[in-house]
């Protein structure tokens, strides 16, 4: 991504430190957050300094590499195993987190101490590089769906900041805009953390893509009026049958799109798929702090005596999904098609 004309990745590793764009400060301040060890990296994921399926996957992969670098010959296997457990506990829903951890850990768990540090760093970089590559390919495939004068609805943030680079749902949009297509993006604000208004709108602005922020509850109004031609969102985990977990409110958008005959697409790399999970009902849904609902920017907006419920994700059944845009092409949200995707 370019910020003020300079190239950045959402996450990278320099001199054994993990460098992250601090998403908690955007859009008002751009700052790089440094994690000096795997504990600080785990905390950055937990506190959502870094967020988004691909971004936390790459960050967790780097966290395992840090643990390998921190370990000594006497206890390295136990130390790295415990670090893996720490990183796995940070966020429960996004599959990329577990894919990234396993990608590095499985490459070093049976290796000698004199090999693990070099291998771990190489594999973490490899995983991050693939994330950026896959998202760029998603952009190319998704761009083929976008016609000139297209108006697109997206939900939450699945752009540069949610992955190492390019993003998933926004990658086709960036590609279409760079290709000279006339497009307009409706960006849901995405309560309660407002990733749409804070992050997606910032990214679209950096890329100079015409867009407008809308309240979450306004999406149905524009879909019904025929002012939206397609919906593209990301996903945090896709089950074997095509059911997809994504930011809370995605399911509503999919149902509304179906009701109004508007195609609803999911964009995600293959690292987001969980073939070991049969369907969406088996995907764990993270419950976050109720204060995110009760307050905005630290200011309480609800009565003191009120409580809140705060599921961070919901499940969109495969029947509402027109297609899944992956780095290998666009596939139906169907068990057999997804299986074939992994046989390529």
PDB file of N, CA, C and O in Angstrom, residues 240 275 334-344:
ATOM      1  N   UNK A 240     -15.979 -25.988   5.083  1.00  0.00           N
ATOM      2  CA  UNK A 240     -15.840 -26.881   3.927  1.00  0.00           C
ATOM      3  C   UNK A 240     -17.017 -26.787   2.965  1.00  0.00           C
ATOM      4  O   UNK A 240     -16.870 -27.008   1.763  1.00  0.00           O
ATOM      5  N   UNK A 275     -11.066 -26.632   5.919  1.00  0.00           N
ATOM      6  CA  UNK A 275     -11.722 -27.834   5.410  1.00  0.00           C
ATOM      7  C   UNK A 275     -12.037 -28.832   6.507  1.00  0.00           C
ATOM      8  O   UNK A 275     -12.823 -29.764   6.304  1.00  0.00           O
ATOM      9  N   UNK A 334     -19.614 -24.063  -2.571  1.00  0.00           N
ATOM     10  CA  UNK A 334     -20.128 -25.428  -2.667  1.00  0.00           C
ATOM     11  C   UNK A 334     -19.024 -26.396  -2.248  1.00  0.00           C
ATOM     12  O   UNK A 334     -17.858 -26.221  -2.604  1.00  0.00           O
ATOM     13  N   UNK A 335     -19.399 -27.433  -1.514  1.00  0.00           N
ATOM     14  CA  UNK A 335     -18.419 -28.363  -0.951  1.00  0.00           C
ATOM     15  C   UNK A 335     -17.537 -28.996  -2.011  1.00  0.00           C
ATOM     16  O   UNK A 335     -16.318 -29.090  -1.858  1.00  0.00           O
ATOM     17  N   UNK A 336     -18.125 -29.433  -3.107  1.00  0.00           N
ATOM     18  CA  UNK A 336     -17.356 -30.112  -4.148  1.00  0.00           C
ATOM     19  C   UNK A 336     -16.426 -29.140  -4.878  1.00  0.00           C
ATOM     20  O   UNK A 336     -15.287 -29.480  -5.192  1.00  0.00           O
ATOM     21  N   UNK A 337     -16.918 -27.929  -5.158  1.00  0.00           N
ATOM     22  CA  UNK A 337     -16.070 -26.945  -5.840  1.00  0.00           C
ATOM     23  C   UNK A 337     -14.908 -26.522  -4.953  1.00  0.00           C
ATOM     24  O   UNK A 337     -13.783 -26.327  -5.423  1.00  0.00           O
ATOM     25  N   UNK A 338     -15.169 -26.345  -3.668  1.00  0.00           N
ATOM     26  CA  UNK A 338     -14.113 -25.968  -2.746  1.00  0.00           C
ATOM     27  C   UNK A 338     -13.084 -27.091  -2.628  1.00  0.00           C
ATOM     28  O   UNK A 338     -11.868 -26.834  -2.597  1.00  0.00           O
ATOM     29  N   UNK A 339     -13.552 -28.305  -2.603  1.00  0.00           N
ATOM     30  CA  UNK A 339     -12.633 -29.452  -2.561  1.00  0.00           C
ATOM     31  C   UNK A 339     -11.733 -29.470  -3.778  1.00  0.00           C
ATOM     32  O   UNK A 339     -10.513 -29.691  -3.666  1.00  0.00           O
ATOM     33  N   UNK A 340     -12.305 -29.216  -4.940  1.00  0.00           N
ATOM     34  CA  UNK A 340     -11.515 -29.203  -6.175  1.00  0.00           C
ATOM     35  C   UNK A 340     -10.505 -28.060  -6.173  1.00  0.00           C
ATOM     36  O   UNK A 340      -9.410 -28.151  -6.744  1.00  0.00           O
ATOM     37  N   UNK A 341     -10.873 -26.951  -5.510  1.00  0.00           N
ATOM     38  CA  UNK A 341      -9.975 -25.816  -5.415  1.00  0.00           C
ATOM     39  C   UNK A 341      -8.645 -26.214  -4.773  1.00  0.00           C
ATOM     40  O   UNK A 341      -7.579 -25.742  -5.173  1.00  0.00           O
ATOM     41  N   UNK A 342      -8.714 -27.091  -3.807  1.00  0.00           N
ATOM     42  CA  UNK A 342      -7.504 -27.511  -3.088  1.00  0.00           C
ATOM     43  C   UNK A 342      -6.804 -28.690  -3.756  1.00  0.00           C
ATOM     44  O   UNK A 342      -5.750 -29.126  -3.298  1.00  0.00           O
ATOM     45  N   UNK A 343      -7.363 -29.158  -4.837  1.00  0.00           N
ATOM     46  CA  UNK A 343      -6.713 -30.234  -5.616  1.00  0.00           C
ATOM     47  C   UNK A 343      -5.931 -29.676  -6.778  1.00  0.00           C
ATOM     48  O   UNK A 343      -5.233 -30.404  -7.463  1.00  0.00           O
ATOM     49  N   UNK A 344      -6.044 -28.341  -6.976  1.00  0.00           N
ATOM     50  CA  UNK A 344      -5.322 -27.705  -8.092  1.00  0.00           C
ATOM     51  C   UNK A 344      -3.818 -27.659  -7.824  1.00  0.00           C
ATOM     52  O   UNK A 344      -3.393 -27.466  -6.704  1.00  0.00           O
TER      53      UNK A 344
END
